[in-house]
Amino acid sequence: VLERNNVTVHGVPDGRPLMFAHGFGCDQTMWRFVWPAFSDEYRIVLFDHVGYGGSDVSAFDPGRYASLDGYASDVVAICDELELEEIVFVGHSVSAMIGVLAANQRPERFGRLILIGPSPRYMDDAGYVGGFSEEDVKSLLESLDSNYLGWSSAMAPVIVGNPDRPELGEELTNSFCRADPEIAATFARATFLADNRRDLEQVPVPSLVLQCSEDVIAPLPVGEYVNDRLPDSRLVVLRATGHCPNLSAPEETVSAIKQFLAA
Amino acid sequence: VSIPDELLDESAEDLFENAPCGYLTTSLDGTIVRVNRSFEELTGRSRAELFGTRFQELLSRGGSIYYETHVAPLLRMQGSVREIAVEMPRPDGSTLPALANSVVRYDEAGQPRAIRTTVFDASDRRRYEQELLKARRREQEVALELQRGLLAGALQAGKEIEVGVAYRPADTGIQVGGDWYDAFWLEPDETLAIVVGDVVGRGLRAAATMGQLRSALRALASTGLEPGALLEALSEFARRHEVGQMATVAYAEIDVRLGSMRYACAGHPPPAVVDPAAGARFASDGRSPPLDAYEHWVDRPQGTCRLAPAATIVLYSDGLIERRHRPLQDGLDELLVTIDRLRDETPDTIASSLADSVARGPDARDDVCVLALRWRPDAH
């Protein structure tokens, strides 16, 4: 399990576990400006979803990963394997909902959830505005297609086989956010077609919703919806814009997380 | 070398404004603060319109999602991106397919300050790339259809025989492989032949090869050759017609009246036989090299074994047992344990459970093909 998801552990070995889960698109490198701020107090657990970063790509099963439950089961498996308890789970983007599913599956292991740019459903529905239409998802799949021509048969084995060989440097440009086109499409469908609105109501632990200003992927009304449905939660709207405050505004993100954990 | 004066006189402003690509500067969140004339022309928008707009807002919806989930993070992590394919809808309703390169500008303290982006018209390139993608998908579909067509109708059961098969093509994104299975009566209600084979290579060529070997094997089997000699005759066919070199085949004939099996394997992993009382084991005799592995005649032995009533025979392709980072023997051992655990299930369930027990990664090189047969002498 630890190899499959390229789990890396830092910080205080017997500290409270602080687990970071990257969203759709990139890998655990997403957290590199954030986790060091917690490493003198917490046991930091980072990992890659299967298909991304340094994970074992051969473990990718299109059936298992066709829905977010497959990714959530991986999170649970990591927590079980490391025997983590009272976990503070930080999930970015789609991994916010993956954390919700994992916490519902294994409530006894989780202490708190921090959801950065969460959306329980990206597609619009009767009485619900997620911000996405079917056309949008199709357009994304096309965009993924046209951006993976670089994933040529000559490059794929290099990328898959040598995730941690920096000497391949130039060749591996974009490697933080690179995946096999079929895997990326499967994850995109699992993400943008998911409906996890009902799962919010069962979340057994206190949660923090970190909402960016002007996020086209998870707009403010969606963050407010998540905050309303969670049994015990607070909403913090960051000054940061875009969808990745963990990269664009790490200080603001860190301080919001610290305030929540101190409360 | 003399350089004409007017070339040396080009101003930086002119080089910028009329560069052979769109050129823009944005703040870190993508808000456009400067563009050149070429960018105005490419996008069909004036700079007055463009200032204050975010670059990602000029992209198709999918492109803007891609920008937020891939490009923006990459710019933060590695300071540049290149060859990003984007579609930019224009005010006149047309769409510009473009390639974008970006670099982050840092201040003296190393803090990121702005993003410079160049945009190139990639209309022709994108059209051609889409044709290539389409052609590749079409080839996969054709090969898959061909393979399905060849495999259709292969299954023949009888009143004393129950057959189940499962076939999982090497995963999407890679061409179909060359596994095949077959089951046909040599003598109606007396002797049934079952086959699982694997040809080298993939795609259309592999599917065509598989079809030829399958037909040849059926034709040769009807001449009354025994299993070992039959496989050598098939090997000779492969050699003479240069088709299917190094293909592997497991072949077995079941005498449904006597409850016996004769079998031979050319370079193929051994059949598993499950005795309802004694459990699962491999039928390990009758082993010889793959088809057309040598230029000379190969003596191919065969094995025989008795079947207990309700015994199950399992033929499979090596995709079922081969894994990266694992010795082959471990795969075989594990397979036997799994088969034994499934022994009370129907042949259909056995075949599909076995096939599904393999995690199908996109780097799964092989198809997985499983054929399970149960002999039920008292079924009628």
XYZ file of C-alpha atoms in Angstrom:
643
model
C 0.000 0.000 0.000
C 2.757 2.444 0.991
C 4.605 1.748 -2.224
C 1.474 1.778 -4.352
C 0.582 5.294 -3.221
C 4.193 6.520 -2.890
C 3.580 7.417 0.771
C 6.213 9.698 2.309
C 6.335 10.529 6.003
C 8.054 13.536 7.603
C 7.977 15.475 10.857
C 7.572 14.182 14.399
C 7.294 10.366 14.408
C 4.930 10.210 17.392
C 3.142 13.470 16.587
C -0.507 13.741 15.608
C -0.879 12.604 11.981
C -1.444 15.369 9.444
C -2.275 13.842 6.098
C -2.215 15.812 2.840
C -4.071 14.620 -0.261
C -3.469 16.227 -3.653
C -6.312 16.951 -6.066
C -6.986 16.208 -9.713
C -4.068 17.089 -11.977
C -0.830 17.025 -9.998
C 0.922 15.058 -7.274
C 2.051 15.441 -3.639
C 4.588 18.091 -4.706
C 1.550 20.424 -4.503
C 2.077 20.551 -0.733
C 5.713 21.464 -0.637
C 5.144 25.065 0.489
C 2.645 23.968 3.133
C 3.694 20.846 5.003
C 7.079 22.119 6.274
C 5.184 24.664 8.414
C 3.746 21.769 10.418
C 6.698 19.411 10.553
C 7.931 20.386 14.037
C 4.661 19.389 15.649
C 2.901 16.829 13.449
C 3.615 13.541 11.764
C 3.272 14.545 8.109
C 1.875 11.949 5.713
C 1.990 12.656 1.981
C 0.979 10.359 -0.863
C 0.145 10.227 -4.568
C -3.131 8.927 -5.930
C -2.584 5.867 -8.089
C -1.603 6.992 -11.573
C 0.072 10.211 -10.432
C 3.564 11.163 -9.300
C 5.579 8.254 -7.973
C 2.662 5.870 -7.460
C 2.659 2.343 -8.838
C 0.915 2.893 -12.156
C 0.504 -0.843 -12.697
C -1.908 -0.855 -9.736
C -4.330 1.301 -11.722
C -7.590 -0.531 -12.266
C -10.129 1.409 -14.367
C -13.002 -0.280 -12.537
C -11.743 0.486 -9.048
C -10.889 4.076 -9.876
C -14.016 4.828 -11.887
C -15.519 6.385 -8.770
C -14.114 8.355 -5.871
C -14.746 5.399 -3.555
C -11.709 3.649 -5.022
C -9.490 6.604 -4.127
C -11.100 6.848 -0.672
C -10.390 3.156 -0.044
C -6.731 3.848 -0.803
C -6.703 6.633 1.795
C -8.276 4.279 4.331
C -5.728 1.580 3.456
C -2.855 4.007 4.069
C -4.351 5.053 7.423
C -4.811 1.407 8.417
C -1.324 0.442 7.306
C 0.311 3.273 9.284
C -2.187 2.775 12.133
C -2.979 6.493 12.121
C -5.409 7.864 14.693
C -6.963 11.265 15.359
C -5.906 12.163 11.830
C -6.069 15.716 10.601
C -6.851 15.214 6.929
C -6.148 18.033 4.477
C -7.714 17.420 1.075
C -7.349 19.740 -1.888
C -9.950 19.962 -4.622
C -11.467 16.519 -5.334
C -9.474 15.039 -2.473
C -11.594 17.065 -0.079
C -14.510 14.775 -0.994
C -12.224 11.752 -1.023
C -11.416 12.666 2.596
C -15.127 12.960 3.399
C -15.716 9.462 2.005
C -12.712 8.048 3.871
C -13.809 9.618 7.164
C -17.315 8.208 6.721
C -15.829 4.809 5.971
C -13.473 4.797 8.972
C -14.737 7.436 11.452
C -12.624 6.087 14.305
C -9.388 7.070 12.592
C -10.207 10.685 11.748
C -10.044 13.707 14.055
C -10.566 16.677 11.743
C -11.076 17.441 8.076
C -9.691 20.447 6.244
C -11.313 20.825 2.841
C -9.586 23.170 0.389
C -11.771 24.169 -2.549
C -14.247 21.297 -2.032
C -17.176 20.543 -4.302
C -19.614 17.694 -3.600
C -20.939 17.897 -7.151
C -19.435 19.798 -10.054
C -22.364 19.408 -12.430
C -25.439 21.586 -12.124
C -28.585 19.847 -10.924
C -32.164 20.829 -10.156
C -31.902 23.405 -7.366
C -28.140 23.121 -7.209
C -25.442 25.102 -8.995
C -22.156 23.246 -9.258
C -20.937 25.409 -12.112
C -20.350 22.681 -14.701
C -22.405 21.346 -17.579
C -21.948 18.088 -19.451
C -20.382 20.116 -22.272
C -17.777 21.459 -19.865
C -16.711 17.976 -18.828
C -16.510 16.948 -22.471
C -14.424 20.004 -23.209
C -12.072 19.090 -20.352
C -11.641 15.559 -21.666
C -10.738 17.040 -25.069
C -8.286 19.366 -23.431
C -6.666 16.423 -21.615
C -6.475 14.595 -24.927
C -4.703 17.374 -26.766
C -2.289 17.890 -23.901
C -1.113 14.332 -23.734
C 0.402 14.040 -27.132
C 3.665 14.453 -25.239
C 2.885 11.165 -23.563
C 4.422 9.279 -26.443
C 5.166 5.605 -26.269
C 8.841 6.445 -25.982
C 8.364 8.760 -23.018
C 5.771 6.851 -21.024
C 8.133 4.157 -19.708
C 10.702 6.789 -18.718
C 8.125 8.747 -16.773
C 6.495 5.742 -15.179
C 9.696 3.922 -14.417
C 11.805 6.763 -13.026
C 9.655 9.094 -10.988
C 12.562 10.051 -8.756
C 15.436 10.466 -11.135
C 15.977 14.204 -11.326
C 18.819 13.762 -13.798
C 16.139 13.138 -16.392
C 15.269 16.764 -15.576
C 14.601 18.510 -18.833
C 12.977 15.441 -20.358
C 10.521 15.281 -17.496
C 9.195 18.838 -17.644
C 5.610 18.927 -16.388
C 6.146 15.608 -14.587
C 4.463 16.881 -11.407
C 1.227 17.137 -13.316
C 1.514 14.349 -15.770
C -0.344 11.076 -16.026
C -1.197 8.445 -18.547
C -4.003 9.900 -20.702
C -6.397 7.069 -19.881
C -5.772 7.448 -16.159
C -6.236 11.205 -16.336
C -9.517 10.752 -18.215
C -10.738 8.161 -15.690
C -9.878 10.425 -12.760
C -11.490 13.407 -14.524
C -14.727 11.478 -15.038
C -14.704 10.148 -11.454
C -14.181 13.715 -10.233
C -16.454 15.826 -12.379
C -19.357 13.388 -12.653
C -19.428 12.545 -8.932
C -22.317 13.440 -6.655
C -21.333 13.251 -2.995
C -23.784 15.767 -1.586
C -25.394 13.230 0.720
C -22.067 12.102 2.138
C -21.540 15.541 3.684
C -24.291 15.113 6.244
C -22.645 12.108 7.885
C -19.196 13.549 8.398
C -18.344 12.579 11.975
C -15.650 15.165 12.742
C -15.205 18.957 12.931
C -14.327 20.362 9.520
C -12.872 23.493 7.991
C -13.836 24.646 4.506
C -11.141 26.810 2.907
C -12.654 28.699 0.017
C -10.705 30.774 -2.517
C -11.998 34.019 -3.897
C -12.895 33.689 -7.560
C -12.366 29.971 -7.997
C -13.861 28.821 -11.321
C -13.693 25.163 -10.298
C -15.279 25.444 -6.875
C -17.078 28.799 -6.686
C -18.114 30.433 -3.409
C -21.766 29.211 -3.412
C -20.462 25.641 -3.596
C -18.158 26.235 -0.618
C -21.099 27.705 1.279
C -23.226 24.691 0.377
C -20.552 22.341 1.735
C -20.292 24.390 4.920
C -24.092 24.348 5.386
C -24.392 20.592 4.957
C -21.492 19.527 7.148
C -22.715 18.832 10.695
C -19.836 20.672 12.389
C -17.929 23.044 10.187
C -16.674 26.538 9.617
C -15.996 28.396 6.379
C -12.999 30.614 5.782
C -12.841 32.599 2.536
C -9.237 33.206 1.565
C -8.027 36.323 -0.194
C -6.215 33.992 -2.599
C -7.755 33.603 -6.039
C -7.739 30.569 -8.314
C -8.018 26.949 -7.268
C -4.648 26.191 -5.658
C -4.083 28.392 -2.584
C -1.658 25.748 -1.319
C 0.650 26.946 -4.102
C -0.408 30.540 -4.738
C -0.919 31.600 -1.113
C 0.801 29.067 1.142
C 1.200 31.475 4.120
C -2.494 32.344 4.167
C -3.394 28.662 3.804
C -1.050 27.591 6.599
C -2.303 30.248 8.971
C -5.971 29.348 8.339
C -5.189 25.691 9.058
C -3.225 26.581 12.217
C -6.052 28.747 13.539
C -8.548 25.955 13.005
C -6.333 23.399 14.711
C -5.713 25.701 17.672
C -9.423 26.294 18.198
C 28.620 39.964 -43.953
C 26.750 43.190 -44.536
C 23.455 43.629 -42.736
C 21.003 46.151 -44.192
C 20.514 49.154 -41.920
C 16.773 48.777 -41.621
C 17.230 45.391 -39.900
C 19.592 46.839 -37.326
C 17.168 49.678 -36.741
C 14.295 47.455 -35.607
C 13.073 48.862 -32.317
C 12.412 46.652 -29.274
C 8.859 47.907 -29.383
C 8.408 46.800 -32.974
C 9.996 43.421 -32.182
C 7.480 43.018 -29.358
C 4.378 44.401 -31.024
C 4.760 42.554 -34.302
C 6.447 39.374 -33.106
C 5.406 36.268 -35.066
C 3.478 35.072 -32.008
C 1.047 36.471 -29.491
C 2.918 37.829 -26.490
C 1.377 38.816 -23.178
C 2.263 39.570 -19.606
C -0.093 38.690 -16.798
C -0.050 38.992 -13.045
C 0.292 35.727 -11.093
C -3.454 35.127 -11.070
C -3.548 35.407 -14.866
C -4.861 38.986 -15.143
C -3.616 40.459 -18.414
C -1.542 43.626 -18.048
C 0.201 43.805 -21.419
C -0.309 42.274 -24.868
C 1.266 42.758 -28.281
C -0.479 43.468 -31.566
C -0.091 39.881 -32.770
C -2.042 38.658 -29.742
C -4.833 41.112 -30.491
C -4.983 39.781 -34.030
C -4.869 36.117 -32.992
C -7.647 36.489 -30.439
C -9.725 39.024 -32.370
C -9.852 41.244 -29.276
C -8.440 44.718 -28.703
C -6.073 45.414 -25.866
C -8.676 47.617 -24.225
C -10.912 44.547 -24.015
C -8.091 42.290 -22.898
C -6.660 44.363 -20.045
C -8.050 43.194 -16.733
C -9.298 39.914 -18.191
C -7.670 36.706 -16.976
C -5.805 34.708 -19.578
C -7.659 31.541 -18.519
C -10.971 33.299 -19.224
C -9.958 33.453 -22.880
C -9.761 29.664 -23.057
C -12.442 27.068 -23.727
C -14.124 25.829 -20.548
C -12.049 22.634 -20.591
C -8.932 24.696 -21.184
C -9.640 26.928 -18.209
C -10.156 23.880 -15.964
C -6.942 22.440 -17.317
C -5.227 25.770 -16.654
C -6.357 25.850 -13.014
C -5.597 22.195 -12.302
C -2.391 21.747 -14.278
C -0.843 24.922 -15.700
C -1.170 27.239 -12.699
C 0.305 24.615 -10.307
C 3.145 23.847 -12.722
C 4.016 27.538 -13.035
C 4.320 27.729 -9.247
C 6.306 24.533 -8.957
C 8.691 24.740 -11.886
C 8.472 28.364 -13.011
C 7.594 27.564 -16.609
C 5.385 25.460 -18.859
C 5.699 24.764 -22.532
C 3.664 23.357 -25.377
C 0.357 23.662 -23.576
C -2.438 23.027 -26.061
C -5.338 25.445 -25.656
C -8.433 26.440 -27.585
C -9.332 30.121 -27.607
C -12.871 31.021 -28.669
C -12.952 34.308 -30.611
C -15.691 36.949 -30.575
C -16.663 36.043 -34.171
C -17.587 32.511 -33.099
C -14.477 30.819 -34.468
C -11.952 29.045 -32.275
C -8.179 29.376 -32.331
C -6.284 26.190 -31.511
C -3.022 27.405 -30.025
C 0.115 26.339 -28.225
C 1.257 28.384 -25.245
C 4.587 28.670 -23.467
C 4.906 30.573 -20.205
C 7.702 31.633 -17.887
C 7.428 33.212 -14.458
C 9.312 36.476 -13.849
C 10.912 36.679 -10.399
C 12.050 39.819 -8.562
C 15.485 40.230 -6.984
C 14.282 38.568 -3.781
C 13.257 35.503 -5.779
C 9.559 36.213 -5.394
C 7.360 35.442 -8.425
C 5.965 38.661 -9.862
C 4.477 38.117 -13.291
C 3.976 35.551 -16.034
C 5.085 36.013 -19.633
C 3.255 33.922 -22.179
C 3.670 33.422 -25.896
C 0.845 32.000 -27.959
C 1.236 30.337 -31.350
C -1.462 29.537 -33.869
C -1.536 25.734 -34.071
C -4.586 25.197 -36.315
C -2.968 22.891 -38.873
C -0.994 20.979 -36.294
C -4.068 20.397 -34.118
C -6.127 19.175 -37.062
C -3.427 16.688 -37.958
C -2.986 15.565 -34.361
C -6.692 14.985 -34.072
C -6.630 12.902 -37.222
C -3.776 10.863 -35.777
C -5.640 10.321 -32.514
C -8.744 9.323 -34.404
C -6.808 6.919 -36.604
C -5.162 5.331 -33.598
C -8.499 4.824 -31.864
C -10.012 3.452 -35.032
C -7.216 0.931 -35.374
C -7.770 -0.213 -31.811
C -11.476 -0.588 -32.463
C -10.950 -2.536 -35.665
C -8.495 -4.902 -34.017
C -10.859 -5.389 -31.105
C -13.775 -6.039 -33.450
C -11.710 -8.466 -35.458
C -10.661 -10.272 -32.323
C -14.220 -10.410 -31.005
C -15.434 -11.649 -34.365
C -12.868 -14.420 -34.386
C -13.675 -15.483 -30.859
C -17.431 -15.377 -31.311
C -19.053 -18.758 -31.627
C -16.033 -20.557 -30.229
C -17.819 -21.959 -27.270
C -19.355 -25.341 -27.644
C -20.730 -27.157 -24.690
C -22.426 -30.515 -24.516
C -24.523 -32.330 -22.047
C -21.499 -33.627 -20.162
C -19.406 -30.545 -20.586
C -19.746 -27.066 -19.197
C -17.380 -24.387 -20.505
C -16.806 -20.857 -19.245
C -14.444 -18.249 -20.660
C -13.303 -14.804 -19.687
C -11.383 -12.509 -21.932
C -9.920 -9.176 -20.812
C -8.108 -7.291 -23.571
C -4.926 -5.463 -22.634
C -6.224 -2.220 -21.315
C -7.567 0.622 -23.380
C -4.941 3.000 -24.580
C -2.765 0.166 -25.749
C -3.502 -1.969 -28.768
C -5.253 -5.286 -28.361
C -3.039 -8.247 -27.733
C -3.047 -11.618 -29.388
C -4.661 -14.067 -26.982
C -7.264 -16.434 -28.238
C -9.324 -19.346 -27.022
C -11.271 -22.031 -28.796
C -13.427 -25.042 -27.963
C -14.705 -27.419 -30.641
C -15.845 -31.029 -30.998
C -13.451 -33.417 -32.709
C -16.126 -36.114 -32.506
C -19.565 -34.876 -31.510
C -20.326 -35.807 -27.900
C -17.128 -37.857 -27.700
C -14.031 -35.701 -27.843
C -13.891 -31.977 -27.231
C -10.795 -29.937 -28.011
C -9.985 -26.810 -25.993
C -7.297 -24.259 -26.765
C -5.762 -21.129 -25.306
C -3.036 -19.445 -27.320
C -1.027 -16.275 -27.340
C 0.656 -14.743 -30.384
C 3.514 -12.262 -30.216
C 2.741 -8.614 -30.912
C -0.430 -6.643 -30.804
C -2.941 -4.752 -32.861
C -4.372 -5.703 -36.222
C -1.429 -7.884 -37.150
C -1.683 -9.940 -33.968
C -5.433 -10.331 -34.412
C -4.933 -11.552 -37.988
C -2.186 -13.987 -36.947
C -4.368 -15.340 -34.200
C -7.157 -15.969 -36.705
C -4.822 -17.910 -38.996
C -3.373 -20.070 -36.226
C -6.817 -20.778 -34.857
C -8.117 -21.932 -38.234
C -4.984 -23.955 -38.937
C -5.231 -25.681 -35.578
C -8.879 -26.568 -36.165
C -8.042 -27.957 -39.613
C -5.054 -29.956 -38.381
C -6.986 -31.322 -35.398
C -9.567 -32.817 -37.755
C -6.874 -35.012 -39.334
C -6.580 -37.114 -36.197
C -3.108 -36.002 -35.113
C -2.392 -36.552 -31.436
C -1.815 -33.404 -29.316
C 2.020 -33.384 -29.423
C 2.185 -34.097 -33.165
C -0.626 -31.625 -33.755
C 1.326 -28.792 -32.135
C 4.407 -29.670 -34.184
C 2.277 -29.632 -37.338
C 0.988 -26.220 -36.275
C 4.578 -25.110 -35.683
C 5.463 -26.322 -39.183
C 2.517 -24.328 -40.540
C 3.825 -21.242 -38.705
C 7.309 -21.787 -40.112
C 6.219 -22.418 -43.682
C 3.812 -19.504 -43.869
C 5.807 -17.170 -41.638
C 2.907 -16.507 -39.337
C 2.901 -16.722 -35.569
C 6.551 -17.307 -34.820
C 7.073 -17.790 -31.072
C 3.325 -18.050 -30.456
C 2.430 -20.258 -27.491
C -0.448 -22.735 -27.338
C -2.033 -24.965 -24.710
C -4.132 -27.682 -26.316
C -6.209 -30.391 -24.642
C -8.626 -33.068 -25.817
C -11.244 -34.299 -23.389
C -12.769 -37.715 -23.921
C -16.143 -37.139 -22.326
C -17.097 -40.832 -22.253
C -13.924 -42.075 -20.582
C -13.137 -39.022 -18.516
C -9.588 -38.620 -19.730
C -7.539 -35.766 -21.077
C -4.647 -35.712 -23.546
C -2.798 -32.453 -23.732
C 0.326 -30.641 -24.896
C 1.719 -27.159 -24.384
C 3.993 -25.329 -26.795
C 5.798 -22.718 -24.701
C 2.613 -22.160 -22.741
C 2.010 -22.401 -18.982
C 0.498 -25.758 -17.939
C -3.234 -26.486 -17.628
C -4.602 -26.648 -14.092
C -6.756 -29.641 -13.181
C -9.059 -29.471 -10.185
C -10.135 -32.743 -8.659
C -13.200 -32.147 -6.475
C -11.697 -34.319 -3.729
C -7.945 -33.886 -4.138
C -7.757 -30.194 -5.062
C -5.935 -28.287 -7.771
C -2.665 -29.217 -9.469
C -0.891 -28.493 -12.713
C -0.826 -31.020 -15.564
C 2.870 -30.507 -16.167
C 3.733 -33.091 -18.835
C 3.692 -32.494 -22.561
C 5.914 -29.441 -22.513
C 7.740 -28.163 -25.605
C 9.034 -24.854 -27.030
C 6.835 -22.157 -28.627
C 5.776 -22.492 -32.282
C 8.514 -22.003 -34.859
C 11.133 -21.437 -32.156
C 13.674 -23.651 -33.987
C 14.355 -24.268 -37.629
C 14.393 -28.012 -37.204
C 11.720 -30.499 -36.292
C 10.957 -30.595 -32.575
C 9.779 -33.678 -30.797
C 6.750 -32.527 -28.853
C 5.647 -34.824 -26.033
C 2.118 -34.978 -24.718
C 0.598 -35.803 -21.378
C -2.485 -37.696 -20.323
C -4.506 -37.603 -17.179
C -7.658 -39.157 -15.759
C -10.473 -36.886 -14.746
C -12.585 -37.507 -11.664
C -16.277 -36.760 -12.152
C -16.920 -33.008 -11.771
C -13.242 -32.265 -12.391
C -12.429 -28.823 -13.776
C -9.712 -27.985 -16.286
C -8.404 -24.440 -16.551
C -6.420 -23.113 -19.518
C -5.166 -19.531 -19.359
C -2.781 -17.091 -20.966
C 0.381 -15.902 -19.226
C -1.172 -12.468 -18.626
C -2.821 -14.171 -15.656
C 0.417 -15.099 -13.900
C 3.028 -12.612 -15.076
C 3.570 -9.558 -12.954
C 6.315 -7.043 -12.734
C 8.643 -7.597 -9.771
C 7.454 -11.156 -9.153
C 8.983 -14.509 -10.035
C 6.856 -16.569 -12.414
C 6.693 -19.475 -9.963
C 5.003 -17.232 -7.371
C 2.375 -16.401 -9.956
C 1.777 -20.074 -10.670
C 1.589 -20.937 -6.946
C -0.865 -18.147 -6.332
C -2.974 -19.186 -9.318
C -3.302 -22.725 -7.981
C -4.431 -21.459 -4.583
C -7.010 -19.185 -6.223
C -8.319 -21.928 -8.501
C -8.623 -24.279 -5.546
C -10.607 -21.686 -3.613
C -12.996 -21.315 -6.570
C -13.443 -25.026 -7.240
C -17.125 -25.184 -6.267
C -18.068 -22.282 -8.531
C -19.399 -22.653 -12.082
C -16.819 -22.625 -14.912
C -18.115 -19.205 -15.928
C -17.511 -17.790 -12.462
C -14.120 -19.461 -12.200
C -13.002 -17.954 -15.502
C -14.240 -14.439 -14.794
C -13.059 -14.424 -11.156
C -9.586 -15.462 -12.252
C -9.466 -12.882 -15.030
C -10.651 -10.144 -12.681
C -8.130 -11.100 -9.998
C -5.462 -9.409 -12.081
C -5.150 -5.665 -11.515
C -5.384 -4.210 -14.976
C -2.964 -1.331 -15.103
C -2.537 0.672 -18.286
C 0.936 -0.779 -18.486
C -0.583 -4.277 -18.405
C 1.194 -5.558 -21.449
C -0.915 -8.591 -21.947
C -4.422 -9.717 -22.510
C -5.839 -12.106 -19.994
C -7.703 -15.104 -21.317
C -9.108 -17.926 -19.195
C -11.065 -20.997 -20.259
C -12.547 -23.313 -17.630
C -14.188 -26.643 -18.453
C -16.060 -28.975 -16.126
C -16.666 -32.633 -16.891
C -20.014 -33.823 -15.577
C -20.454 -37.449 -16.634
C -23.689 -37.886 -14.691
C -25.360 -34.709 -15.896
C -27.756 -36.371 -18.301
